[in-house]
Coordinates of N, CA and C in Angstrom, one line a residue:
X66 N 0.8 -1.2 0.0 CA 0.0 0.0 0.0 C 0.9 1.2 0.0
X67 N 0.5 2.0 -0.8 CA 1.2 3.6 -0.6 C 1.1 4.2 0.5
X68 N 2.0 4.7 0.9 CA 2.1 5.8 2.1 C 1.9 7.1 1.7
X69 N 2.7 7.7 0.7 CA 3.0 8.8 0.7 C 2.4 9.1 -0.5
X70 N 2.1 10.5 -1.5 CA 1.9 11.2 -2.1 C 3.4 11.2 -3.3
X71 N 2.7 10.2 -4.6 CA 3.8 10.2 -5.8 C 4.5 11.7 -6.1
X72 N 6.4 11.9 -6.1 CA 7.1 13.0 -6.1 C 7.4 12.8 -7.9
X73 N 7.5 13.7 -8.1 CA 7.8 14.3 -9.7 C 9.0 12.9 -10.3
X74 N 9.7 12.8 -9.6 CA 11.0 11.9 -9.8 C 10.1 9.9 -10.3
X75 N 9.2 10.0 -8.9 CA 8.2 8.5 -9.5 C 7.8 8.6 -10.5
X76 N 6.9 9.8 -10.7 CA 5.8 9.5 -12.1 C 7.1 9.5 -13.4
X77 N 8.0 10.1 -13.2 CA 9.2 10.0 -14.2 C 9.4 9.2 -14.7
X78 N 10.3 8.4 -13.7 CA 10.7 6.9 -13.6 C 9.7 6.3 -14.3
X79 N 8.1 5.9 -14.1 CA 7.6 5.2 -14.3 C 6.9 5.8 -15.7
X80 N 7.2 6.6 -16.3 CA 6.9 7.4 -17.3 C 7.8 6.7 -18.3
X81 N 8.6 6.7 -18.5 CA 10.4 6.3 -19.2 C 9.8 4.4 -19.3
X82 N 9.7 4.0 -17.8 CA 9.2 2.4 -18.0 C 8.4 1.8 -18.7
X83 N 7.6 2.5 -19.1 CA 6.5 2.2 -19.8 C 6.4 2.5 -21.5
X84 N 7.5 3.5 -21.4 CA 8.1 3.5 -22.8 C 9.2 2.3 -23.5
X85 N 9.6 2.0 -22.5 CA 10.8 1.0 -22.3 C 9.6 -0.3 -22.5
X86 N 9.0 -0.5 -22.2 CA 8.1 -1.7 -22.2 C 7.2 -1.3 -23.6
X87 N 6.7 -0.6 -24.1 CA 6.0 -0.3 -25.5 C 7.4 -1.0 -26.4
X88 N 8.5 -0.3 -26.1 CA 9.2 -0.2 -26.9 C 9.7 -1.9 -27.6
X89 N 9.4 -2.2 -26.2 CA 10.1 -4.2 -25.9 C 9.0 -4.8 -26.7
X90 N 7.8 -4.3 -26.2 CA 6.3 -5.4 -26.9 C 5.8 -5.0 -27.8
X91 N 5.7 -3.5 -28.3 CA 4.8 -3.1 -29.2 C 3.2 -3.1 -29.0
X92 N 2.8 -3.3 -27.5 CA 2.3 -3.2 -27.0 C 1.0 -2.0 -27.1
X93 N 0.6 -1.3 -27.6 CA -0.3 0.4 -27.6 C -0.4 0.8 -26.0
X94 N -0.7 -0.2 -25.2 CA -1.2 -0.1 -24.0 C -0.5 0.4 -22.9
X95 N 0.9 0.2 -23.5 CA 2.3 0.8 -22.3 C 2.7 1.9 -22.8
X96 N 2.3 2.7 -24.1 CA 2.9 4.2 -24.7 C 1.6 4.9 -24.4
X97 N 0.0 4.1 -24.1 CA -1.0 4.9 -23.6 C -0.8 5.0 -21.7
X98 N -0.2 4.2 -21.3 CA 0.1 4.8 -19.7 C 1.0 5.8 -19.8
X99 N 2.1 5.7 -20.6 CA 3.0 6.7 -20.4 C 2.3 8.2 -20.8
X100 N 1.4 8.1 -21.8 CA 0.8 9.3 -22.2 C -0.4 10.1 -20.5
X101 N -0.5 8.7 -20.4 CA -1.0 8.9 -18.9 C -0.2 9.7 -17.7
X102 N 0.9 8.9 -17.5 CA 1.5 9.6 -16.3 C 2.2 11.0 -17.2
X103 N 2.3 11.3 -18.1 CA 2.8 12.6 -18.5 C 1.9 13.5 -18.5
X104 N 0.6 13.6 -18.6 CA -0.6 14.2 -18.4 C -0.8 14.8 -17.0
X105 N -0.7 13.4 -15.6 CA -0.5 14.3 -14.6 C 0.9 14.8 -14.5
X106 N 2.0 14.2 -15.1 CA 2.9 15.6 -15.0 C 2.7 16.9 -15.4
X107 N 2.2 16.9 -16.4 CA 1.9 18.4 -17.2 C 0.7 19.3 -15.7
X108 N -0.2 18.3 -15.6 CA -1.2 18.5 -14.4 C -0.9 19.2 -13.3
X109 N -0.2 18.3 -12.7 CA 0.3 18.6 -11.6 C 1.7 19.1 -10.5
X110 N 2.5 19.3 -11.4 CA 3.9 19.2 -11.5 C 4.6 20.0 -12.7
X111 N 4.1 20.7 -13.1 CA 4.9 21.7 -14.1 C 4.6 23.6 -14.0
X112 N 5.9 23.6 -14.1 CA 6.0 25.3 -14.0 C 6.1 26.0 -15.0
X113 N 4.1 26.4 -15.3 CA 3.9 27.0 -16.3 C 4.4 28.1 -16.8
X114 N 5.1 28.8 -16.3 CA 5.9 30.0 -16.2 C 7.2 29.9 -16.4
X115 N 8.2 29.5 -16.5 CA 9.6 28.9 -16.1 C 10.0 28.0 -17.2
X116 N 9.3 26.7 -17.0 CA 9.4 25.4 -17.5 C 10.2 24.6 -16.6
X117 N 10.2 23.4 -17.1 CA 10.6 22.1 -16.1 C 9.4 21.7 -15.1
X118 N 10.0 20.9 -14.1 CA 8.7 20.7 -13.1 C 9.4 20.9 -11.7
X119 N 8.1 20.9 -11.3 CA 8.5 21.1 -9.5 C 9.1 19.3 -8.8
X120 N 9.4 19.6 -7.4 CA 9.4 18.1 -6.9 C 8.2 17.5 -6.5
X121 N 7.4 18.4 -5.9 CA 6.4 18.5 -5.5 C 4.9 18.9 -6.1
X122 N 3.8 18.2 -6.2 CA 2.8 18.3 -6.8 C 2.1 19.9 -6.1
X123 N 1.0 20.1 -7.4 CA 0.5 21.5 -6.5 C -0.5 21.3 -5.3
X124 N -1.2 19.3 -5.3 CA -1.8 19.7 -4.5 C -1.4 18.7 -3.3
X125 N 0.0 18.9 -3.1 CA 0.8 18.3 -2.5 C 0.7 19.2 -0.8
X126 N 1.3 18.4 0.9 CA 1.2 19.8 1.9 C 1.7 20.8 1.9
X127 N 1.3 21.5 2.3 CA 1.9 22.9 2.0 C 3.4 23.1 2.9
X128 N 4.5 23.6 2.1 CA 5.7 23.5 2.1 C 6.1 25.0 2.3
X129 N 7.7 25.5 2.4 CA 8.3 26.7 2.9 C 8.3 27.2 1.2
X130 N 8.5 25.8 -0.1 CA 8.9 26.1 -1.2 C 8.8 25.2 -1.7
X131 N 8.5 25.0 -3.1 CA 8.2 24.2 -4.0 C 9.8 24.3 -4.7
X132 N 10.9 22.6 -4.3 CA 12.2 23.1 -5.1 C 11.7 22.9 -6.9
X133 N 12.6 23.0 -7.8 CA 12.0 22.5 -9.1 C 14.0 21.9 -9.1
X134 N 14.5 20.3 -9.0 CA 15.7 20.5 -8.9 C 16.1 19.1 -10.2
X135 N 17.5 19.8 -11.0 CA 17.7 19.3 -12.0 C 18.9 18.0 -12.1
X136 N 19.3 18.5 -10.9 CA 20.7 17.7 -10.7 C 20.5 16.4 -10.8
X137 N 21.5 15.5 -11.1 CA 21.6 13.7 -10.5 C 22.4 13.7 -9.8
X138 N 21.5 13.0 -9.0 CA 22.5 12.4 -7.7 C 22.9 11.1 -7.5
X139 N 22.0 10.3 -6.2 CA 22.5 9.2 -6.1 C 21.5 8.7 -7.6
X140 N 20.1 8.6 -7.6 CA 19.3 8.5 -8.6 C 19.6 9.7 -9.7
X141 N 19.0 9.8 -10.8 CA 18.7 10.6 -11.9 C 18.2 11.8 -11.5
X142 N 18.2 12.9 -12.0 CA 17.0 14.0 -12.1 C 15.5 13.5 -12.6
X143 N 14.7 13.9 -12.0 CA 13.6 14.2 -12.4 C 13.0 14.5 -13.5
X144 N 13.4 16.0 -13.8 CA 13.5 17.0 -14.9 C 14.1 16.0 -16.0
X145 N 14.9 15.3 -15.5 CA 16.0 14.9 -16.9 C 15.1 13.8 -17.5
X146 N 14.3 13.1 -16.4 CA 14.0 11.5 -16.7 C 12.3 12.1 -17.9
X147 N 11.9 13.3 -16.9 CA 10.4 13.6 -17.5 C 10.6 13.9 -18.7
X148 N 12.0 15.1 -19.1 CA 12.3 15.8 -20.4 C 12.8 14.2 -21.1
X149 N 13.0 13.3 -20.9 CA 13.6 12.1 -21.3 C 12.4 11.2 -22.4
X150 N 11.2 11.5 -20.8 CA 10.2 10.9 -21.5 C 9.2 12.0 -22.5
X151 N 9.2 13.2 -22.4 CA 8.3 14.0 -23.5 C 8.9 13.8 -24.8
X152 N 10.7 13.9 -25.0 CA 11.3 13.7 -26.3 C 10.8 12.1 -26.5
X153 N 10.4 11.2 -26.3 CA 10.2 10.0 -26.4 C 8.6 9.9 -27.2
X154 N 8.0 10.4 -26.2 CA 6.3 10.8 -27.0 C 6.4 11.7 -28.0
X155 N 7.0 12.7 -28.3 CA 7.1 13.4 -29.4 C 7.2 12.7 -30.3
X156 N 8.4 11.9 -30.2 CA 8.8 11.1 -31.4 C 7.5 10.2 -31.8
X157 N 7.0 9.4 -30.5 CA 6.2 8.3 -30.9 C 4.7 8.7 -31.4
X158 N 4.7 9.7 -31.3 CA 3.4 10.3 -31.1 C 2.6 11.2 -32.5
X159 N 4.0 12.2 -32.5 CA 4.1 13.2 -33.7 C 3.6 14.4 -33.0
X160 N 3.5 14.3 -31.6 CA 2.3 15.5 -31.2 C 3.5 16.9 -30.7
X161 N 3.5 18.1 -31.3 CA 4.7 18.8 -31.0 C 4.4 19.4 -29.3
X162 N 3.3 19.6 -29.0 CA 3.0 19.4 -27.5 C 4.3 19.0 -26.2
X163 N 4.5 17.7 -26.7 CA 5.7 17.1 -25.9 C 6.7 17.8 -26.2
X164 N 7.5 17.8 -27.3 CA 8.7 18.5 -27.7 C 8.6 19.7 -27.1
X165 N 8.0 20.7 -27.1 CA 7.9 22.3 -26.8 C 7.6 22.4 -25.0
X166 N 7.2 21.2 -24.4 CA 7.7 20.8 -23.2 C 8.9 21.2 -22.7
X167 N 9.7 20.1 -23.4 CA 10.8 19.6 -23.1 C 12.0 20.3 -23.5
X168 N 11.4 21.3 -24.4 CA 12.5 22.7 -24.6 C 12.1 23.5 -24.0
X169 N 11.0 23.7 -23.4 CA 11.2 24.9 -22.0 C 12.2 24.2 -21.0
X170 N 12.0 23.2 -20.9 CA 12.6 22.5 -19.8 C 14.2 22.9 -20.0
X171 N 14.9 22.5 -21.2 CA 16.1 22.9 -21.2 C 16.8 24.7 -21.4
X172 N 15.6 24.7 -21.8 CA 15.5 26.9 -21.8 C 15.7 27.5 -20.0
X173 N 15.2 26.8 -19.7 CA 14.8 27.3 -18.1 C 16.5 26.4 -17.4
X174 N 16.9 25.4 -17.6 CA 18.5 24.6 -17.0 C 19.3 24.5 -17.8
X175 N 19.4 25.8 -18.4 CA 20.4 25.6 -20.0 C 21.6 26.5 -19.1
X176 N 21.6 27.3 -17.9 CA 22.8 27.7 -17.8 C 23.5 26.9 -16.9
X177 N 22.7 25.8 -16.3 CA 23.3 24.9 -15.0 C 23.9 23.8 -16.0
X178 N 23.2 23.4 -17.2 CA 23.3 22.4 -18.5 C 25.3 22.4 -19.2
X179 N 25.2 23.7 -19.2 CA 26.2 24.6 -19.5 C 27.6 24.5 -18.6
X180 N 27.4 24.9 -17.6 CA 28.0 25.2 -16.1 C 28.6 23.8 -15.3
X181 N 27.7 22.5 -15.4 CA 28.2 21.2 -14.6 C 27.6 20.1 -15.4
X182 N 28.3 20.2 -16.5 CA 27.3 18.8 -17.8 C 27.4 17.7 -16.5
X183 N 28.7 17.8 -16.0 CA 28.2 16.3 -15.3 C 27.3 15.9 -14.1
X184 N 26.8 17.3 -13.8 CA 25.7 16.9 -12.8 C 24.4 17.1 -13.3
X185 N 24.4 17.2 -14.8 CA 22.9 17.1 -15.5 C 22.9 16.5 -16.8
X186 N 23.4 15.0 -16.7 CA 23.6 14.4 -17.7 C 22.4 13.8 -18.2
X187 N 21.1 13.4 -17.3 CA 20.7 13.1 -17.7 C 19.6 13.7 -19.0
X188 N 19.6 14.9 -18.4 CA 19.2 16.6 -19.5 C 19.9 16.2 -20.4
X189 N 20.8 16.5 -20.5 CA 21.7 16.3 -21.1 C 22.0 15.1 -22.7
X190 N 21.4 14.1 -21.5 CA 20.9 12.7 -22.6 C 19.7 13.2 -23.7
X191 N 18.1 13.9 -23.0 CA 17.1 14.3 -23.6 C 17.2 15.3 -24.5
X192 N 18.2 16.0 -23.8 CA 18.8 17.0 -25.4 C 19.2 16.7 -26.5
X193 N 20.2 15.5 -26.2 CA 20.6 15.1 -27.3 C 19.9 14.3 -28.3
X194 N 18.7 13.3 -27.5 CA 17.7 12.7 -28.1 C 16.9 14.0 -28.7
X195 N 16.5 15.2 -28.3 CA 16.0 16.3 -29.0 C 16.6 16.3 -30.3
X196 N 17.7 16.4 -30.1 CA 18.4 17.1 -31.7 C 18.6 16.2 -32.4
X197 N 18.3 15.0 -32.6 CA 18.4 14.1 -33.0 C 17.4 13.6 -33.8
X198 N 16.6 13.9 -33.0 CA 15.0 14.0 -34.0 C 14.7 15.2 -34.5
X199 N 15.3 16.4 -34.0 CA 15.1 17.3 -35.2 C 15.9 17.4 -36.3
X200 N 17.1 16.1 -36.4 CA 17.8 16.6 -37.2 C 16.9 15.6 -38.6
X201 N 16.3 14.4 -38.0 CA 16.1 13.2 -38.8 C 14.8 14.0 -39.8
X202 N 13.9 14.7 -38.7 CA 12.4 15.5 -39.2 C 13.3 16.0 -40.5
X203 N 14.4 17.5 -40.2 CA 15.0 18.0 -41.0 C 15.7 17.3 -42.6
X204 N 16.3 15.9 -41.9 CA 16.7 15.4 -43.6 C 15.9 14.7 -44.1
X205 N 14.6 13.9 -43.6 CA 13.7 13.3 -44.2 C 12.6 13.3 -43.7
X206 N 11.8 14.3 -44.3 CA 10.0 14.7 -43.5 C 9.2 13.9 -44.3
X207 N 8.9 12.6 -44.4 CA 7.5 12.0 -44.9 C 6.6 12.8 -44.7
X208 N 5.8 12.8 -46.0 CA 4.4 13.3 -45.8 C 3.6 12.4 -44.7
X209 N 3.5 11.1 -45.2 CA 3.0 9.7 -44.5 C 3.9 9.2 -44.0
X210 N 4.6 9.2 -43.2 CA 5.2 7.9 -42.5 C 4.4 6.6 -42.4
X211 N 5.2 5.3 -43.3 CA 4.4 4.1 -43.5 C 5.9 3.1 -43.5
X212 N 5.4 1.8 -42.6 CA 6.4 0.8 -42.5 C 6.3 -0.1 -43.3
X213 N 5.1 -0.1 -43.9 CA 4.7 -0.7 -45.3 C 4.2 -0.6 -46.2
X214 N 4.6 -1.2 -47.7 CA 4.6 -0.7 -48.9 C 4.6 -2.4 -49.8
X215 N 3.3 -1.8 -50.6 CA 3.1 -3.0 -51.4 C 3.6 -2.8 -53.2
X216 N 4.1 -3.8 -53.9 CA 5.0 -3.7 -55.1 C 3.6 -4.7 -55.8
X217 N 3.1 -5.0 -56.6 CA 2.3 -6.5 -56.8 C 2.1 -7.4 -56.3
X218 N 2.4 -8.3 -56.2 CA 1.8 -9.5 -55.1 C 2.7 -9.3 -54.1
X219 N 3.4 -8.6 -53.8 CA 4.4 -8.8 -52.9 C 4.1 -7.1 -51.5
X220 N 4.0 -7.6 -50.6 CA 4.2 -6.8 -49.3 C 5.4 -6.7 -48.6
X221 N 5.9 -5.1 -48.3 CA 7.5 -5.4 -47.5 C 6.8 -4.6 -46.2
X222 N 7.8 -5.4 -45.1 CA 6.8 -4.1 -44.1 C 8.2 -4.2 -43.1
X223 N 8.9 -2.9 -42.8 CA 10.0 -2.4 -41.9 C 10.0 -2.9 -41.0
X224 N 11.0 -3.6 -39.9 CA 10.7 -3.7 -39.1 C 11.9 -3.0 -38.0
X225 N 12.1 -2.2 -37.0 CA 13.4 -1.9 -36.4 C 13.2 -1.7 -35.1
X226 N 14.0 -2.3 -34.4 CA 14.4 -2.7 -33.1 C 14.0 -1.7 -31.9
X227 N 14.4 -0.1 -32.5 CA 14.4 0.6 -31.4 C 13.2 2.0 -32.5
X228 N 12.8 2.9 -31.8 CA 11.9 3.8 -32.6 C 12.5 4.9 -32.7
X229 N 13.9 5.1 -32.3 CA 14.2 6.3 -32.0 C 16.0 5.9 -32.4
X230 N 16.8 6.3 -33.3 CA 17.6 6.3 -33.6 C 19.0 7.5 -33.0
X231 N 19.9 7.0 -32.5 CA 20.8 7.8 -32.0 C 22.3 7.2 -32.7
X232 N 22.9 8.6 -33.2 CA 24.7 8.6 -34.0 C 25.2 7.6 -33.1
X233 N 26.0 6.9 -33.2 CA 26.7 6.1 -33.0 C 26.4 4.5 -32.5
X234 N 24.5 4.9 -32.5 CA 24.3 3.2 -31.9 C 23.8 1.8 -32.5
X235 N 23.6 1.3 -32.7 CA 23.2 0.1 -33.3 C 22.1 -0.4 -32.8
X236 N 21.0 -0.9 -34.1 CA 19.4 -1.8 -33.8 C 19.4 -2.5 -34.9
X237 N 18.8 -4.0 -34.5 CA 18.7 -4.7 -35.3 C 17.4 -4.4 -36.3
X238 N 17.5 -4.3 -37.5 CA 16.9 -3.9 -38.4 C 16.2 -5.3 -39.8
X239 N 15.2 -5.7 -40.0 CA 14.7 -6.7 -41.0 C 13.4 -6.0 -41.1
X240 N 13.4 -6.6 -42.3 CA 12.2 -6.3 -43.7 C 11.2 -8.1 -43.5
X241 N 10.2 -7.5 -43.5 CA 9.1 -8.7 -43.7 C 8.5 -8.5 -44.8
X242 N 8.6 -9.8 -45.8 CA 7.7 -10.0 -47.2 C 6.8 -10.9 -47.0
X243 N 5.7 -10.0 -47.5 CA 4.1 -11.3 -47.7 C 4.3 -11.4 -48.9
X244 N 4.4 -12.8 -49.5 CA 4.2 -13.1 -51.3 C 3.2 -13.7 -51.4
X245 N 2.2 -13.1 -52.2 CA 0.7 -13.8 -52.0 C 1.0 -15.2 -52.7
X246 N -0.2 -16.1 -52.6 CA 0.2 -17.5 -53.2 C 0.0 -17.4 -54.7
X247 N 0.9 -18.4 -55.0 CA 1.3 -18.5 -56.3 C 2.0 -17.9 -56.9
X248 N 2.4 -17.0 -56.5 CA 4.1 -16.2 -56.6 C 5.3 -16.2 -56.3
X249 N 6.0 -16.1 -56.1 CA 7.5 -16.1 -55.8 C 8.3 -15.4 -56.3
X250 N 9.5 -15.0 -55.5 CA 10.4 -13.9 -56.1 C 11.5 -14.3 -55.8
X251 N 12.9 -14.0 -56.3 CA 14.1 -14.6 -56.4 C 14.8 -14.5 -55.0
X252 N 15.8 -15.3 -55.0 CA 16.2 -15.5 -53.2 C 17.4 -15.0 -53.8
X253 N 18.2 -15.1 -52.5 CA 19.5 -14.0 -51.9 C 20.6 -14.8 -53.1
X254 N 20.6 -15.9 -53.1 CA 22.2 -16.6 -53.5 C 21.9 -16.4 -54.9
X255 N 21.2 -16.1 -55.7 CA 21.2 -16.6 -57.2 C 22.6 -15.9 -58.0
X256 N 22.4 -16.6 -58.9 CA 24.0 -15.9 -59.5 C 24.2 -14.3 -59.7
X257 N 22.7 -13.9 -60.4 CA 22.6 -12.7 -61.6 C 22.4 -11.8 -59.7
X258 N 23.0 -11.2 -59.4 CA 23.1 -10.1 -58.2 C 22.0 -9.2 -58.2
X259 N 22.0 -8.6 -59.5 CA 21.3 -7.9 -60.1 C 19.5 -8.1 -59.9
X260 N 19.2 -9.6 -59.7 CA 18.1 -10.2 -59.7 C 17.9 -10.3 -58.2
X261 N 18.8 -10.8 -57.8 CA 18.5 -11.3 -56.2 C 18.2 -10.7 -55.4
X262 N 17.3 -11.3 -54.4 CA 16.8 -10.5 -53.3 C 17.8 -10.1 -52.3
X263 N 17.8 -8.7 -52.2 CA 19.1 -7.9 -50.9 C 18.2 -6.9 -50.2
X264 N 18.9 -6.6 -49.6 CA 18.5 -5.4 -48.4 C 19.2 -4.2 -48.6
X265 N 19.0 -2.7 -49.3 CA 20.3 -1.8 -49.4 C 19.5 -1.0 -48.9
X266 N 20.2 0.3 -48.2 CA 19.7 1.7 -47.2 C 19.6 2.4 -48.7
X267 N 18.8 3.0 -48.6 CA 18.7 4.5 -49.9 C 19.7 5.8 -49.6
X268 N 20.2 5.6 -48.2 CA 20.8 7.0 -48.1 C 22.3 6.3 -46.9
X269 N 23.6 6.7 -47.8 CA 24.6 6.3 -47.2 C 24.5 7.3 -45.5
X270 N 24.2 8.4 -45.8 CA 24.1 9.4 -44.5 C 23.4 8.4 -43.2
X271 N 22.6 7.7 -43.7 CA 21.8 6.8 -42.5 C 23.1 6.3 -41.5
X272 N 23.9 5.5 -42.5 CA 24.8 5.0 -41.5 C 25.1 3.0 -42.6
X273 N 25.2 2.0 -41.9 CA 25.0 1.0 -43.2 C 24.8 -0.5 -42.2
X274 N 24.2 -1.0 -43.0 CA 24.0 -2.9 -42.8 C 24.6 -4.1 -42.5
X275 N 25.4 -4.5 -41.4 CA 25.9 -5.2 -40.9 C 25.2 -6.3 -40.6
X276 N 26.2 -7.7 -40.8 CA 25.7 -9.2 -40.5 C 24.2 -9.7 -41.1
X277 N 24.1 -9.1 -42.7 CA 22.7 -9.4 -43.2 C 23.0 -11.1 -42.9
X278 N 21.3 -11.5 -42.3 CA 20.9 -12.7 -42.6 C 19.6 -13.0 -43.4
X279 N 19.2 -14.2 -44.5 CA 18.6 -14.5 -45.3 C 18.3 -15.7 -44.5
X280 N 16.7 -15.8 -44.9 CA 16.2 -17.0 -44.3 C 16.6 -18.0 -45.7
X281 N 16.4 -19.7 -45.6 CA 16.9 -20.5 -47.0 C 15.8 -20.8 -47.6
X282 N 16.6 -21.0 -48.9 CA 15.6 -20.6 -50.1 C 14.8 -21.8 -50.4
X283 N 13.8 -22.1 -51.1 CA 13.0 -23.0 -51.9 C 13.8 -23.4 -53.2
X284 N 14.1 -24.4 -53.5 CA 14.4 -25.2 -54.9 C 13.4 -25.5 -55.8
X285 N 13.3 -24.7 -56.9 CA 12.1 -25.2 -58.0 C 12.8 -25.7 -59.0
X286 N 12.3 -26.7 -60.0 CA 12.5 -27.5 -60.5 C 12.1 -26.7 -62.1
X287 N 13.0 -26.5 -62.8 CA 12.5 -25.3 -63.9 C 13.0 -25.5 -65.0
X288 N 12.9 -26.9 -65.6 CA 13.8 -27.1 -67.1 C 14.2 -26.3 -68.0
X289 N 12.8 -25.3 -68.1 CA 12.6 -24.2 -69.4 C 13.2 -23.3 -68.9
X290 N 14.1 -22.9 -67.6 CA 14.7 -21.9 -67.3 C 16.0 -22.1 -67.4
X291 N 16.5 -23.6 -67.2 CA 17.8 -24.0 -67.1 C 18.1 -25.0 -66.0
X292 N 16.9 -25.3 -65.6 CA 17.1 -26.6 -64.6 C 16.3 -26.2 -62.8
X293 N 17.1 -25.3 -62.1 CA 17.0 -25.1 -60.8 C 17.0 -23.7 -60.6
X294 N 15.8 -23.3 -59.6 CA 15.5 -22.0 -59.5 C 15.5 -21.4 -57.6
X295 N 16.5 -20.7 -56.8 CA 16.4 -20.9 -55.9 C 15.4 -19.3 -55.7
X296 N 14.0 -19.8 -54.8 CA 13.5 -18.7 -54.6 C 12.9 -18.8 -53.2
X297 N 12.1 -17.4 -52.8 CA 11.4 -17.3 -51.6 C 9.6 -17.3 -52.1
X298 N 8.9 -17.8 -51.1 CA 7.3 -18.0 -51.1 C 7.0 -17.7 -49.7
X299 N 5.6 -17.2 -49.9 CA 5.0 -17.0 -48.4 C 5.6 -15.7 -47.7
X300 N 6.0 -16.1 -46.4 CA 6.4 -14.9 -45.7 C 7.9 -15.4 -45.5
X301 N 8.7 -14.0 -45.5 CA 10.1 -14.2 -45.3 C 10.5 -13.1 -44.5
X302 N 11.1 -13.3 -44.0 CA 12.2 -12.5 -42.7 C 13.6 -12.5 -43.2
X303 N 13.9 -11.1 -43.3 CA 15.1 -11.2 -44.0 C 16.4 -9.7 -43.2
X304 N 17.1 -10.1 -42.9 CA 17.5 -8.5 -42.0 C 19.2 -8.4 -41.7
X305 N 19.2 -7.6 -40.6 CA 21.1 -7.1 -39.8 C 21.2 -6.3 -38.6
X306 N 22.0 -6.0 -39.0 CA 21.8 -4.8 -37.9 C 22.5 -3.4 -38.4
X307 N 21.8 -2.4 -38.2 CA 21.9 -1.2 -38.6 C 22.7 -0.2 -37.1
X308 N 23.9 0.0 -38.3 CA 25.2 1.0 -37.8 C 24.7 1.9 -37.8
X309 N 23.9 2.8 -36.8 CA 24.0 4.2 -37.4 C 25.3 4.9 -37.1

């Protein structure tokens, strides 16, 4: 049973967790609590005036002072973990709401930011997750963001490890094909390269494709082609891992 009145630093924490858990299951249900506990953050716990949040809720006992404090200590900042989690719903979300949060937040601890990076790293982290998505908006703004795209009988649909891309880290990244029946399309090993099914990024700036694996192929039996035809049917899982 609870004792006490949840501090800015909990709903944080458990704000980030539930992103961390969407993120693992794909879940809708753990990016809708997080939209939850950021709600009463915004609610209850933010300094409309300033930006960032208090420690303390507004209808928390009444106190000498409401701190609003950004530092990490033994645990994380608060500020850092909430601004951690608004750049996270922005991204997942599209809603600029979060984002415009989360840069008051560093408008208002941009000269402590400045002053002792290492006692506000975790800001620190959310900032850099900020620019990071503004840089991505900046070189490639879909009108539609779609993970899938259909060619003729054939469906590919994206699949990638993490939702939010950061310079220097790595997610494993595969493509899923539905080939309706009675179709088929060429597998990985065939001679002619030019034919065969691969995986290539469109844009070297992404970063590139490491440890592709190919599921194995079907053997058709094709006199009138030259004998033996190595191809894929059905659904195929085909992927690596992506260097950014």
């Amino acid at each position: 049973q609870s004792k006490l009145p949840a501090y800015l630093d909990d709903h944080a924490f458990v704000a980030v967790a539930f992103l961390d858990l969407f993120e693992a299951t794909r879940d809708a249900r753990w990016k809708d609590e997080a939209v939850r506990i950021v709600a009463l953050l915004d609610q209850h716990f933010a300094d409309e005036t300033n930006g960032g949040y208090f420690f303390t809720a507004d209808d928390h006992e009444k106190l000498l002072a409401r701190t609003k404090d950004p530092v990490d200590k033994a645990i994380p900042s608060g500020n850092g973990w909430a601004a951690q989690a608004l750049v996270r719903l922005s991204v997942l979300t599209g809603e600029r709401r979060y984002a415009d949060r989360a840069l008051a937040a560093f408008k208002e601890f941009q000269g402590l930011m400045e002053r002792a990076p290492q006692a506000t790293e975790s800001l620190l982290l959310a900032l850099a997750m900020y620019f990071e998505n503004q840089k991505a908006q900046s070189v490639a703004p879909p009108e539609k963001p779609a993970a899938t795209q259909t060619r003729g009988p054939v469906t590919a649909e994206l699949l990638v490890g993490k939702s939010a891309l950061m310079r220097g880290g790595k997610t494993p990244l595969a493509v899923r094909l539905q080939i309706a029946a009675g179709f088929h399309i060429q597998g990985h090993s065939v001679p002619d390269k030019q034919a065969a099914t691969r995986i290539t990024l469109t844009s070297e700036s992404l970063g590139k494709l490491a440890g592709e694996i190919f599921p194995k192929e079907t053997t058709l039996k094709s006199p009138e082609l030259g004998g033996e035809l190595k191809v894929y049917s059905g659904e195929v899982v085909a992927g690596g891992t992506l260097e950014v």
